[in-house]
PDB file of C-alpha atoms and ligand atoms in Angstrom:
ATOM      1  CA  MET A   1       7.820 -26.853  -9.916  1.00 81.00           C
ATOM      2  CA  SER A   2      10.568 -24.511 -11.133  1.00 94.00           C
ATOM      3  CA  ALA A   3       8.726 -21.119 -11.148  1.00 97.00           C
ATOM      4  CA  VAL A   4       5.914 -19.463  -9.400  1.00 98.00           C
ATOM      5  CA  THR A   5       4.281 -16.140 -10.136  1.00 98.00           C
ATOM      6  CA  VAL A   6       2.310 -14.063  -7.624  1.00 98.00           C
ATOM      7  CA  ARG A   7       0.146 -11.082  -8.314  1.00 98.00           C
ATOM      8  CA  VAL A   8      -0.121  -8.511  -5.460  1.00 98.00           C
ATOM      9  CA  PRO A   9      -2.187  -5.371  -5.154  1.00 98.00           C
ATOM     10  CA  ALA A  10      -1.418  -1.677  -4.167  1.00 98.00           C
ATOM     11  CA  LYS A  11      -3.233  -0.194  -1.109  1.00 98.00           C
ATOM     12  CA  VAL A  12      -4.837   3.054  -0.227  1.00 97.00           C
ATOM     13  CA  ASN A  13      -5.508   4.161   3.388  1.00 98.00           C
ATOM     14  CA  LEU A  14      -9.113   5.258   3.637  1.00 98.00           C
ATOM     15  CA  VAL A  15      -8.296   6.351   7.160  1.00 98.00           C
ATOM     16  CA  LEU A  16      -4.869   6.842   8.592  1.00 98.00           C
ATOM     17  CA  ALA A  17      -4.975   8.126  12.171  1.00 98.00           C
ATOM     18  CA  VAL A  18      -1.462   8.598  13.572  1.00 98.00           C
ATOM     19  CA  GLY A  19      -0.962   8.546  17.320  1.00 97.00           C
ATOM     20  CA  PRO A  20       2.203   9.112  19.372  1.00 93.00           C
ATOM     21  CA  LEU A  21       5.821   8.069  18.627  1.00 94.00           C
ATOM     22  CA  ARG A  22       6.559   4.691  20.302  1.00 95.00           C
ATOM     23  CA  ALA A  23       9.747   3.778  22.008  1.00 96.00           C
ATOM     24  CA  ASP A  24      10.646   1.498  19.102  1.00 96.00           C
ATOM     25  CA  GLY A  25      10.583   4.398  16.599  1.00 95.00           C
ATOM     26  CA  TYR A  26       7.147   3.538  15.183  1.00 97.00           C
ATOM     27  CA  HIS A  27       3.939   5.492  15.546  1.00 98.00           C
ATOM     28  CA  GLU A  28       0.786   3.894  16.986  1.00 97.00           C
ATOM     29  CA  VAL A  29      -1.752   3.965  14.112  1.00 98.00           C
ATOM     30  CA  ALA A  30      -5.333   3.053  13.444  1.00 98.00           C
ATOM     31  CA  THR A  31      -5.844   2.691   9.727  1.00 98.00           C
ATOM     32  CA  LEU A  32      -8.278   1.291   7.284  1.00 98.00           C
ATOM     33  CA  TYR A  33      -6.693  -0.286   4.251  1.00 98.00           C
ATOM     34  CA  GLN A  34      -8.195  -1.044   0.921  1.00 98.00           C
ATOM     35  CA  ALA A  35      -6.435  -3.104  -1.756  1.00 98.00           C
ATOM     36  CA  VAL A  36      -6.962  -1.710  -5.202  1.00 98.00           C
ATOM     37  CA  SER A  37      -6.648  -2.978  -8.768  1.00 98.00           C
ATOM     38  CA  LEU A  38      -3.117  -1.837  -9.405  1.00 98.00           C
ATOM     39  CA  HIS A  39      -0.661  -4.704  -9.255  1.00 98.00           C
ATOM     40  CA  ASP A  40       2.912  -5.773  -9.143  1.00 97.00           C
ATOM     41  CA  GLU A  41       3.960  -9.373  -9.969  1.00 98.00           C
ATOM     42  CA  VAL A  42       6.783 -11.345  -8.518  1.00 98.00           C
ATOM     43  CA  GLU A  43       8.132 -14.465 -10.177  1.00 98.00           C
ATOM     44  CA  ALA A  44      10.252 -16.877  -8.091  1.00 98.00           C
ATOM     45  CA  ARG A  45      12.393 -19.209 -10.165  1.00 98.00           C
ATOM     46  CA  ALA A  46      14.494 -22.000  -8.688  1.00 97.00           C
ATOM     47  CA  GLU A  47      18.158 -21.088  -9.201  1.00 96.00           C
ATOM     48  CA  PRO A  48      21.260 -21.466  -6.922  1.00 97.00           C
ATOM     49  CA  GLY A  49      21.794 -18.459  -4.587  1.00 95.00           C
ATOM     50  CA  LEU A  50      19.506 -15.404  -4.083  1.00 96.00           C
ATOM     51  CA  SER A  51      19.212 -12.715  -6.754  1.00 95.00           C
ATOM     52  CA  VAL A  52      16.706 -10.120  -7.887  1.00 95.00           C
ATOM     53  CA  SER A  53      15.885  -8.384 -11.136  1.00 94.00           C
ATOM     54  CA  ILE A  54      13.406  -5.584 -11.509  1.00 95.00           C
ATOM     55  CA  GLU A  55      11.304  -4.674 -14.512  1.00 95.00           C
ATOM     56  CA  GLY A  56       9.020  -1.758 -15.233  1.00 91.00           C
ATOM     57  CA  ASP A  57       8.970   2.047 -14.999  1.00 79.00           C
ATOM     58  CA  ARG A  58      11.493   3.509 -12.688  1.00 76.00           C
ATOM     59  CA  ALA A  59      12.947   0.039 -12.058  1.00 83.00           C
ATOM     60  CA  ASP A  60      16.341   1.626 -11.522  1.00 83.00           C
ATOM     61  CA  GLU A  61      15.071   3.309  -8.340  1.00 83.00           C
ATOM     62  CA  VAL A  62      14.460  -0.170  -6.618  1.00 86.00           C
ATOM     63  CA  PRO A  63      17.424  -1.611  -4.862  1.00 81.00           C
ATOM     64  CA  ARG A  64      18.587  -5.063  -6.091  1.00 80.00           C
ATOM     65  CA  ASP A  65      20.749  -6.025  -3.167  1.00 77.00           C
ATOM     66  CA  THR A  66      19.913  -7.065   0.415  1.00 78.00           C
ATOM     67  CA  GLU A  67      18.048  -3.747   0.833  1.00 83.00           C
ATOM     68  CA  ASN A  68      15.325  -5.118  -1.543  1.00 93.00           C
ATOM     69  CA  LEU A  69      12.316  -5.995   0.530  1.00 96.00           C
ATOM     70  CA  ALA A  70      11.332  -8.993  -1.678  1.00 97.00           C
ATOM     71  CA  ALA A  71      14.893 -10.434  -1.281  1.00 97.00           C
ATOM     72  CA  GLN A  72      14.642  -9.935   2.499  1.00 97.00           C
ATOM     73  CA  ALA A  73      11.311 -11.738   2.455  1.00 98.00           C
ATOM     74  CA  ALA A  74      12.850 -14.750   0.606  1.00 98.00           C
ATOM     75  CA  GLN A  75      15.826 -14.725   3.046  1.00 97.00           C
ATOM     76  CA  ALA A  76      13.518 -14.622   6.086  1.00 98.00           C
ATOM     77  CA  LEU A  77      11.306 -17.325   4.845  1.00 98.00           C
ATOM     78  CA  ALA A  78      14.315 -19.641   3.962  1.00 98.00           C
ATOM     79  CA  ALA A  79      15.808 -19.105   7.503  1.00 98.00           C
ATOM     80  CA  TYR A  80      12.445 -19.713   9.188  1.00 97.00           C
ATOM     81  CA  ALA A  81      11.644 -22.879   7.118  1.00 97.00           C
ATOM     82  CA  GLY A  82      15.231 -24.224   7.313  1.00 97.00           C
ATOM     83  CA  VAL A  83      15.629 -24.410   3.604  1.00 97.00           C
ATOM     84  CA  PRO A  84      18.384 -22.844   1.339  1.00 97.00           C
ATOM     85  CA  ALA A  85      17.451 -19.426  -0.098  1.00 96.00           C
ATOM     86  CA  ASP A  86      17.954 -20.575  -3.734  1.00 97.00           C
ATOM     87  CA  VAL A  87      15.810 -18.296  -5.827  1.00 97.00           C
ATOM     88  CA  HIS A  88      15.840 -15.769  -8.616  1.00 97.00           C
ATOM     89  CA  LEU A  89      13.095 -13.111  -7.968  1.00 97.00           C
ATOM     90  CA  THR A  90      11.825 -11.084 -10.923  1.00 97.00           C
ATOM     91  CA  VAL A  91       9.820  -8.115  -9.695  1.00 96.00           C
ATOM     92  CA  ARG A  92       7.552  -6.647 -12.444  1.00 96.00           C
ATOM     93  CA  LYS A  93       6.489  -3.124 -11.168  1.00 95.00           C
ATOM     94  CA  ASP A  94       3.316  -1.353 -11.993  1.00 94.00           C
ATOM     95  CA  ILE A  95       2.818   0.184  -8.527  1.00 94.00           C
ATOM     96  CA  PRO A  96       4.993   3.399  -8.391  1.00 89.00           C
ATOM     97  CA  VAL A  97       8.056   3.332  -6.256  1.00 87.00           C
ATOM     98  CA  ALA A  98       7.911   5.315  -2.982  1.00 82.00           C
ATOM     99  CA  GLY A  99       4.368   6.426  -3.943  1.00 89.00           C
ATOM    100  CA  GLY A 100       2.512   5.840  -0.635  1.00 92.00           C
ATOM    101  CA  LEU A 101       0.804   2.732  -2.058  1.00 95.00           C
ATOM    102  CA  ALA A 102       2.947   0.134  -0.322  1.00 93.00           C
ATOM    103  CA  GLY A 103       4.562  -1.126  -3.442  1.00 93.00           C
ATOM    104  CA  GLY A 104       7.665  -2.365  -1.646  1.00 95.00           C
ATOM    105  CA  SER A 105       5.553  -4.125   1.017  1.00 97.00           C
ATOM    106  CA  ALA A 106       3.445  -5.681  -1.748  1.00 98.00           C
ATOM    107  CA  ASP A 107       6.553  -7.142  -3.463  1.00 97.00           C
ATOM    108  CA  ALA A 108       7.729  -8.617  -0.071  1.00 98.00           C
ATOM    109  CA  ALA A 109       4.324 -10.245   0.529  1.00 98.00           C
ATOM    110  CA  ALA A 110       4.319 -11.621  -3.027  1.00 98.00           C
ATOM    111  CA  ALA A 111       7.902 -13.012  -2.589  1.00 98.00           C
ATOM    112  CA  LEU A 112       6.819 -14.712   0.660  1.00 98.00           C
ATOM    113  CA  VAL A 113       3.850 -16.444  -1.074  1.00 98.00           C
ATOM    114  CA  ALA A 114       5.830 -17.351  -4.245  1.00 98.00           C
ATOM    115  CA  CYS A 115       8.884 -18.715  -2.318  1.00 98.00           C
ATOM    116  CA  ASP A 116       6.563 -20.579   0.033  1.00 97.00           C
ATOM    117  CA  VAL A 117       4.958 -22.409  -2.922  1.00 97.00           C
ATOM    118  CA  LEU A 118       8.268 -22.898  -4.839  1.00 97.00           C
ATOM    119  CA  TRP A 119       9.998 -24.413  -1.747  1.00 97.00           C
ATOM    120  CA  ASP A 120       6.898 -26.306  -0.622  1.00 96.00           C
ATOM    121  CA  THR A 121       7.619 -25.172   3.024  1.00 95.00           C
ATOM    122  CA  GLY A 122       4.184 -26.292   4.211  1.00 88.00           C
ATOM    123  CA  LEU A 123       3.889 -23.057   6.494  1.00 93.00           C
ATOM    124  CA  GLY A 124       0.440 -21.947   7.491  1.00 87.00           C
ATOM    125  CA  ARG A 125      -1.101 -18.511   6.712  1.00 89.00           C
ATOM    126  CA  GLY A 126      -0.523 -17.492  10.344  1.00 93.00           C
ATOM    127  CA  GLU A 127       3.302 -18.150  10.107  1.00 96.00           C
ATOM    128  CA  LEU A 128       3.484 -16.167   6.851  1.00 97.00           C
ATOM    129  CA  THR A 129       1.651 -13.303   8.437  1.00 97.00           C
ATOM    130  CA  THR A 130       4.096 -13.279  11.427  1.00 97.00           C
ATOM    131  CA  LEU A 131       7.059 -13.209   9.003  1.00 98.00           C
ATOM    132  CA  ALA A 132       5.244 -10.490   6.999  1.00 98.00           C
ATOM    133  CA  ALA A 133       4.883  -8.254  10.040  1.00 98.00           C
ATOM    134  CA  ARG A 134       8.616  -8.503  10.724  1.00 97.00           C
ATOM    135  CA  LEU A 135       9.354  -7.329   7.196  1.00 97.00           C
ATOM    136  CA  GLY A 136       7.183  -4.099   7.400  1.00 97.00           C
ATOM    137  CA  SER A 137       4.004  -2.664   8.800  1.00 97.00           C
ATOM    138  CA  ASP A 138       2.051  -2.916   5.638  1.00 97.00           C
ATOM    139  CA  VAL A 139       3.261  -6.361   4.515  1.00 98.00           C
ATOM    140  CA  PRO A 140       0.546  -8.397   6.306  1.00 98.00           C
ATOM    141  CA  PHE A 141      -2.144  -6.390   4.693  1.00 98.00           C
ATOM    142  CA  ALA A 142      -0.603  -7.035   1.210  1.00 98.00           C
ATOM    143  CA  LEU A 143      -1.021 -10.780   1.975  1.00 98.00           C
ATOM    144  CA  THR A 144      -4.587 -10.601   2.964  1.00 97.00           C
ATOM    145  CA  GLY A 145      -5.992  -7.739   0.735  1.00 98.00           C
ATOM    146  CA  GLY A 146      -9.611  -6.754   0.762  1.00 98.00           C
ATOM    147  CA  THR A 147     -10.419  -4.022   3.231  1.00 98.00           C
ATOM    148  CA  ALA A 148      -9.165  -4.287   6.768  1.00 98.00           C
ATOM    149  CA  LEU A 149      -8.587  -2.259   9.895  1.00 98.00           C
ATOM    150  CA  GLY A 150      -4.946  -2.134  11.042  1.00 98.00           C
ATOM    151  CA  ILE A 151      -3.772  -1.214  14.454  1.00 98.00           C
ATOM    152  CA  GLY A 152      -0.463  -1.285  16.283  1.00 98.00           C
ATOM    153  CA  ARG A 153       2.149  -0.210  13.575  1.00 97.00           C
ATOM    154  CA  GLY A 154      -0.683  -1.137  11.152  1.00 98.00           C
ATOM    155  CA  GLU A 155       0.298  -4.823  11.096  1.00 98.00           C
ATOM    156  CA  ARG A 156      -2.548  -6.167  13.416  1.00 98.00           C
ATOM    157  CA  LEU A 157      -5.525  -6.717  10.991  1.00 98.00           C
ATOM    158  CA  THR A 158      -9.129  -7.208  11.262  1.00 98.00           C
ATOM    159  CA  PRO A 159     -11.110  -7.608   8.133  1.00 97.00           C
ATOM    160  CA  ALA A 160     -13.914  -4.992   7.493  1.00 98.00           C
ATOM    161  CA  MET A 161     -17.181  -5.703   5.926  1.00 97.00           C
ATOM    162  CA  VAL A 162     -17.728  -3.934   2.553  1.00 98.00           C
ATOM    163  CA  GLY A 163     -21.037  -3.745   0.748  1.00 97.00           C
ATOM    164  CA  GLY A 164     -19.725  -3.059  -2.774  1.00 96.00           C
ATOM    165  CA  THR A 165     -16.979  -1.886  -5.013  1.00 98.00           C
ATOM    166  CA  PHE A 166     -15.495   1.626  -4.599  1.00 98.00           C
ATOM    167  CA  HIS A 167     -14.161   3.518  -7.639  1.00 98.00           C
ATOM    168  CA  TRP A 168     -10.988   5.566  -7.371  1.00 98.00           C
ATOM    169  CA  VAL A 169      -8.633   7.621  -9.336  1.00 98.00           C
ATOM    170  CA  LEU A 170      -4.957   7.478  -8.315  1.00 97.00           C
ATOM    171  CA  ALA A 171      -3.067  10.634  -9.314  1.00 97.00           C
ATOM    172  CA  PHE A 172       0.763  10.097  -9.489  1.00 94.00           C
ATOM    173  CA  ALA A 173       3.266  12.775  -8.800  1.00 92.00           C
ATOM    174  CA  GLU A 174       6.838  12.928 -10.265  1.00 89.00           C
ATOM    175  CA  GLY A 175       9.278  11.320  -7.773  1.00 87.00           C
ATOM    176  CA  GLY A 176       8.595   9.560  -4.439  1.00 89.00           C
ATOM    177  CA  LEU A 177       8.522  10.610  -0.765  1.00 93.00           C
ATOM    178  CA  SER A 178      10.358   8.716   1.964  1.00 94.00           C
ATOM    179  CA  THR A 179       7.977   7.300   4.547  1.00 95.00           C
ATOM    180  CA  PRO A 180      10.198   7.881   7.576  1.00 96.00           C
ATOM    181  CA  ALA A 181      10.779  11.470   6.426  1.00 97.00           C
ATOM    182  CA  VAL A 182       7.035  12.034   6.257  1.00 97.00           C
ATOM    183  CA  TYR A 183       6.397  10.649   9.783  1.00 97.00           C
ATOM    184  CA  ALA A 184       9.342  12.697  11.125  1.00 97.00           C
ATOM    185  CA  GLU A 185       7.817  15.836   9.451  1.00 98.00           C
ATOM    186  CA  LEU A 186       4.554  15.041  11.181  1.00 97.00           C
ATOM    187  CA  ASP A 187       6.366  14.843  14.642  1.00 97.00           C
ATOM    188  CA  ARG A 188       7.960  18.234  13.899  1.00 97.00           C
ATOM    189  CA  LEU A 189       4.716  19.877  12.917  1.00 96.00           C
ATOM    190  CA  ARG A 190       3.044  18.461  16.017  1.00 95.00           C
ATOM    191  CA  GLU A 191       5.610  19.607  18.516  1.00 94.00           C
ATOM    192  CA  GLY A 192       3.805  21.185  21.447  1.00 90.00           C
ATOM    193  CA  ARG A 193       0.339  19.902  20.305  1.00 90.00           C
ATOM    194  CA  PRO A 194      -1.417  17.037  22.184  1.00 90.00           C
ATOM    195  CA  VAL A 195      -1.552  13.800  20.122  1.00 93.00           C
ATOM    196  CA  PRO A 196      -4.737  11.894  20.596  1.00 91.00           C
ATOM    197  CA  ARG A 197      -4.956   8.025  20.593  1.00 94.00           C
ATOM    198  CA  PRO A 198      -5.488   7.025  17.030  1.00 97.00           C
ATOM    199  CA  ASP A 199      -9.023   5.760  16.158  1.00 95.00           C
ATOM    200  CA  VAL A 200     -11.179   4.720  13.200  1.00 96.00           C
ATOM    201  CA  SER A 201     -14.730   6.024  13.502  1.00 95.00           C
ATOM    202  CA  ARG A 202     -17.899   3.814  13.396  1.00 96.00           C
ATOM    203  CA  LYS A 203     -19.208   6.185  10.629  1.00 97.00           C
ATOM    204  CA  VAL A 204     -16.530   5.030   8.272  1.00 97.00           C
ATOM    205  CA  LEU A 205     -17.133   1.314   8.967  1.00 97.00           C
ATOM    206  CA  ALA A 206     -20.913   1.983   8.436  1.00 98.00           C
ATOM    207  CA  ALA A 207     -20.169   3.719   5.052  1.00 98.00           C
ATOM    208  CA  LEU A 208     -18.142   0.673   3.902  1.00 98.00           C
ATOM    209  CA  ARG A 209     -20.856  -1.682   5.036  1.00 98.00           C
ATOM    210  CA  ALA A 210     -23.424   0.332   3.082  1.00 98.00           C
ATOM    211  CA  GLY A 211     -21.129   0.386   0.034  1.00 98.00           C
ATOM    212  CA  ASP A 212     -21.969   4.138  -0.133  1.00 98.00           C
ATOM    213  CA  PRO A 213     -19.288   6.386  -1.819  1.00 98.00           C
ATOM    214  CA  THR A 214     -20.984   9.620  -0.682  1.00 98.00           C
ATOM    215  CA  MET A 215     -21.021   8.485   2.934  1.00 98.00           C
ATOM    216  CA  LEU A 216     -17.444   7.262   2.673  1.00 98.00           C
ATOM    217  CA  ALA A 217     -16.259  10.503   1.096  1.00 98.00           C
ATOM    218  CA  ALA A 218     -17.177  12.455   4.223  1.00 98.00           C
ATOM    219  CA  GLU A 219     -15.069  10.118   6.402  1.00 98.00           C
ATOM    220  CA  LEU A 220     -11.711   9.861   4.495  1.00 98.00           C
ATOM    221  CA  ARG A 221      -8.822  11.118   6.605  1.00 97.00           C
ATOM    222  CA  ASN A 222      -5.110  10.827   6.563  1.00 98.00           C
ATOM    223  CA  ASP A 223      -3.080  12.401   9.333  1.00 98.00           C
ATOM    224  CA  LEU A 224       0.111  12.179   7.256  1.00 98.00           C
ATOM    225  CA  GLU A 225      -1.390  14.502   4.600  1.00 98.00           C
ATOM    226  CA  GLU A 226      -0.295  17.594   6.359  1.00 97.00           C
ATOM    227  CA  ALA A 227       3.277  16.394   6.620  1.00 98.00           C
ATOM    228  CA  ALA A 228       3.391  15.125   2.990  1.00 97.00           C
ATOM    229  CA  CYS A 229       1.963  18.539   1.839  1.00 97.00           C
ATOM    230  CA  SER A 230       4.606  20.381   3.969  1.00 97.00           C
ATOM    231  CA  LEU A 231       7.363  18.370   2.240  1.00 97.00           C
ATOM    232  CA  ARG A 232       5.833  18.559  -1.112  1.00 96.00           C
ATOM    233  CA  PRO A 233       3.673  21.782  -1.396  1.00 95.00           C
ATOM    234  CA  SER A 234       2.419  20.911  -4.869  1.00 94.00           C
ATOM    235  CA  LEU A 235       0.329  18.056  -3.418  1.00 96.00           C
ATOM    236  CA  ALA A 236      -2.140  20.686  -2.043  1.00 96.00           C
ATOM    237  CA  SER A 237      -2.720  21.838  -5.683  1.00 95.00           C
ATOM    238  CA  MET A 238      -3.082  18.230  -6.874  1.00 96.00           C
ATOM    239  CA  LEU A 239      -5.864  17.672  -4.147  1.00 97.00           C
ATOM    240  CA  GLU A 240      -7.575  20.867  -5.272  1.00 97.00           C
ATOM    241  CA  GLU A 241      -7.373  19.856  -8.936  1.00 96.00           C
ATOM    242  CA  GLY A 242      -9.142  16.566  -8.225  1.00 97.00           C
ATOM    243  CA  ARG A 243     -11.771  18.132  -5.937  1.00 96.00           C
ATOM    244  CA  SER A 244     -12.539  20.873  -8.497  1.00 95.00           C
ATOM    245  CA  ALA A 245     -12.722  18.267 -11.239  1.00 96.00           C
ATOM    246  CA  GLY A 246     -15.693  16.623  -9.309  1.00 97.00           C
ATOM    247  CA  ALA A 247     -14.202  13.963  -7.082  1.00 98.00           C
ATOM    248  CA  LEU A 248     -16.348  13.206  -4.011  1.00 98.00           C
ATOM    249  CA  ALA A 249     -13.264  13.508  -1.970  1.00 98.00           C
ATOM    250  CA  GLY A 250      -9.398  13.253  -2.276  1.00 98.00           C
ATOM    251  CA  LEU A 251      -6.639  12.495   0.029  1.00 97.00           C
ATOM    252  CA  VAL A 252      -2.996  11.742   0.020  1.00 97.00           C
ATOM    253  CA  SER A 253      -2.401   7.928  -0.030  1.00 96.00           C
ATOM    254  CA  GLY A 254      -0.295   6.732   2.963  1.00 96.00           C
ATOM    255  CA  SER A 255       2.819   8.847   3.180  1.00 96.00           C
ATOM    256  CA  GLY A 256       2.259  10.091  -0.479  1.00 95.00           C
ATOM    257  CA  PRO A 257       2.902  11.536  -2.910  1.00 96.00           C
ATOM    258  CA  THR A 258       0.107   9.640  -4.809  1.00 96.00           C
ATOM    259  CA  CYS A 259      -3.268  11.169  -4.181  1.00 97.00           C
ATOM    260  CA  ALA A 260      -6.470   9.132  -4.217  1.00 98.00           C
ATOM    261  CA  PHE A 261      -9.772  10.467  -5.384  1.00 98.00           C
ATOM    262  CA  LEU A 262     -13.130   8.745  -4.671  1.00 98.00           C
ATOM    263  CA  ALA A 263     -15.733   8.743  -7.400  1.00 98.00           C
ATOM    264  CA  ARG A 264     -19.448   7.891  -7.518  1.00 98.00           C
ATOM    265  CA  ASP A 265     -19.174   5.087  -9.948  1.00 98.00           C
ATOM    266  CA  GLU A 266     -16.903   3.544 -12.589  1.00 98.00           C
ATOM    267  CA  GLU A 267     -18.011   5.942 -15.248  1.00 98.00           C
ATOM    268  CA  HIS A 268     -17.487   9.013 -13.087  1.00 98.00           C
ATOM    269  CA  ALA A 269     -13.904   7.650 -12.106  1.00 98.00           C
ATOM    270  CA  ARG A 270     -12.891   7.041 -15.693  1.00 98.00           C
ATOM    271  CA  ALA A 271     -13.885  10.572 -16.700  1.00 97.00           C
ATOM    272  CA  LEU A 272     -12.155  12.044 -13.733  1.00 98.00           C
ATOM    273  CA  ALA A 273      -9.070   9.969 -14.520  1.00 97.00           C
ATOM    274  CA  GLU A 274      -9.030  11.449 -18.092  1.00 96.00           C
ATOM    275  CA  ASP A 275      -9.388  14.953 -16.730  1.00 95.00           C
ATOM    276  CA  LEU A 276      -6.576  14.519 -14.193  1.00 96.00           C
ATOM    277  CA  ALA A 277      -4.308  12.810 -16.721  1.00 94.00           C
ATOM    278  CA  ASP A 278      -4.556  15.935 -18.945  1.00 92.00           C
ATOM    279  CA  SER A 279      -3.816  18.396 -16.110  1.00 90.00           C
ATOM    280  CA  GLU A 280      -0.277  19.596 -15.795  1.00 87.00           C
ATOM    281  CA  ILE A 281      -0.114  18.934 -12.069  1.00 88.00           C
ATOM    282  CA  CYS A 282      -0.297  15.122 -12.276  1.00 89.00           C
ATOM    283  CA  ALA A 283       2.436  13.031 -13.842  1.00 87.00           C
ATOM    284  CA  ALA A 284      -0.304  10.438 -14.711  1.00 92.00           C
ATOM    285  CA  ALA A 285      -3.707   9.330 -13.420  1.00 96.00           C
ATOM    286  CA  ARG A 286      -5.361   5.902 -13.418  1.00 96.00           C
ATOM    287  CA  TYR A 287      -8.786   4.428 -12.612  1.00 98.00           C
ATOM    288  CA  VAL A 288      -8.636   1.658 -10.044  1.00 98.00           C
ATOM    289  CA  SER A 289     -11.394  -0.206  -7.956  1.00 98.00           C
ATOM    290  CA  GLY A 290     -11.373  -1.834  -4.686  1.00 97.00           C
ATOM    291  CA  PRO A 291     -11.478  -3.968  -2.725  1.00 98.00           C
ATOM    292  CA  VAL A 292      -9.451  -6.636  -4.567  1.00 98.00           C
ATOM    293  CA  ALA A 293      -7.762  -9.829  -3.145  1.00 98.00           C
ATOM    294  CA  GLY A 294      -4.187  -9.794  -1.662  1.00 98.00           C
ATOM    295  CA  ALA A 295      -1.141 -11.681  -2.906  1.00 98.00           C
ATOM    296  CA  ARG A 296      -2.238 -14.700  -4.992  1.00 97.00           C
ATOM    297  CA  VAL A 297      -0.462 -17.264  -7.219  1.00 97.00           C
ATOM    298  CA  SER A 298      -1.262 -16.351 -10.856  1.00 96.00           C
ATOM    299  CA  GLY A 299       0.931 -18.931 -12.621  1.00 94.00           C
ATOM    300  CA  THR A 300       3.370 -21.784 -12.128  1.00 94.00           C
ATOM    301  CA  GLY A 301       5.858 -23.403 -14.512  1.00 90.00           C
ATOM    302  CA  ARG A 302       7.917 -26.568 -14.632  1.00 79.00           C
TER     303      ARG A 302
HETATM  304  O1  C5P B   1       7.159  -0.652   8.714  1.00 56.73           O
HETATM  305  P1  C5P B   1       7.901  -0.011   7.616  1.00 56.73           P
HETATM  306  O2  C5P B   1       9.290  -0.568   7.569  1.00 56.73           O
HETATM  307  O3  C5P B   1       7.213   0.014   6.296  1.00 56.73           O
HETATM  308  O4  C5P B   1       8.057   1.418   8.110  1.00 56.73           O
HETATM  309  C1  C5P B   1       8.931   2.374   7.462  1.00 56.73           C
HETATM  310  C2  C5P B   1       9.169   3.585   8.346  1.00 56.73           C
HETATM  311  O5  C5P B   1       7.915   4.330   8.448  1.00 56.73           O
HETATM  312  C3  C5P B   1       9.479   3.183   9.780  1.00 56.73           C
HETATM  313  O6  C5P B   1      10.896   3.067   9.925  1.00 56.73           O
HETATM  314  C4  C5P B   1       9.060   4.398  10.574  1.00 56.73           C
HETATM  315  O7  C5P B   1       9.921   5.561  10.379  1.00 56.73           O
HETATM  316  C5  C5P B   1       7.848   4.840   9.803  1.00 56.73           C
HETATM  317  N1  C5P B   1       6.544   4.207  10.478  1.00 56.73           N
HETATM  318  C6  C5P B   1       6.101   4.771  11.589  1.00 56.73           C
HETATM  319  N2  C5P B   1       5.013   4.237  12.194  1.00 56.73           N
HETATM  320  C7  C5P B   1       4.303   3.292  11.633  1.00 56.73           C
HETATM  321  C8  C5P B   1       4.748   2.663  10.393  1.00 56.73           C
HETATM  322  C9  C5P B   1       5.851   3.252   9.806  1.00 56.73           C
HETATM  323  O8  C5P B   1       6.696   5.693  12.187  1.00 56.73           O
HETATM  324  N3  C5P B   1       3.191   2.735  12.213  1.00 56.73           N
END
């Protein structure tokens, strides 16, 4: 086999409860991830040496050197499996860069799966998940997809039971937000306030099991929202715009600036996406549904 293509989804955090800052510089979190139908694609092609090219909107904002997370994933896998890191990675981006949708983490997960098949390393899913966790807190979830509870840094996963498909609108903002900067802003805002242990309520798990968007809407929560809105005040208007356009609920996705709005059904979500796309506040809006599968091989070539 000379080329392997992997498709990998974006995620939204239905709940992101952020606890105290740990000694290792990460925050203890309890989060509920859902993979949604917005995908990047990574093609791994057998070539001497390790190189990366990026295609898609704002491709110029993605690093091509050793800072690229997909390249780091290939390097880490090669070192672990004891094979030469001979691969050209083509990352085709549809997930916005620095959007709070774990696009970089998704590309790393896709590169792990693609190179694993290309190099025929014979590693198990557990070993890939361990490598994924070293690359970033959200990378293990991009491998597994679906809907899952994440604890620790977000890398320790338990699948959640989901009784149906949920329909979302993603509203994109101009430009990205840096995840470390948003966490640092939360620490600043919280100075002097007690920080409770992060937790995901039973009610949100029940809403997922029931497949009930109205129940779920009441339980959506992101502790990073306050910090993301503090760094980007226009996000408060974007949230207001979606809510007044009839969304059941809206929240900042991860560290932002993308906002996710929950709809009653597909028809409602598509209408909401049109309304938001026409508004001046959003750069673009798009209907997605979840949960969807994690990083999967979508094609191979000889
Ligand atoms: O794990 P990842 O490399 O994606 O995290 C990026 C940054 O986000 C970390 O360096 C840290 O500043 C912040 N972070 C955090 N607590 C987490 C996850 C991420 O503080 N649980």
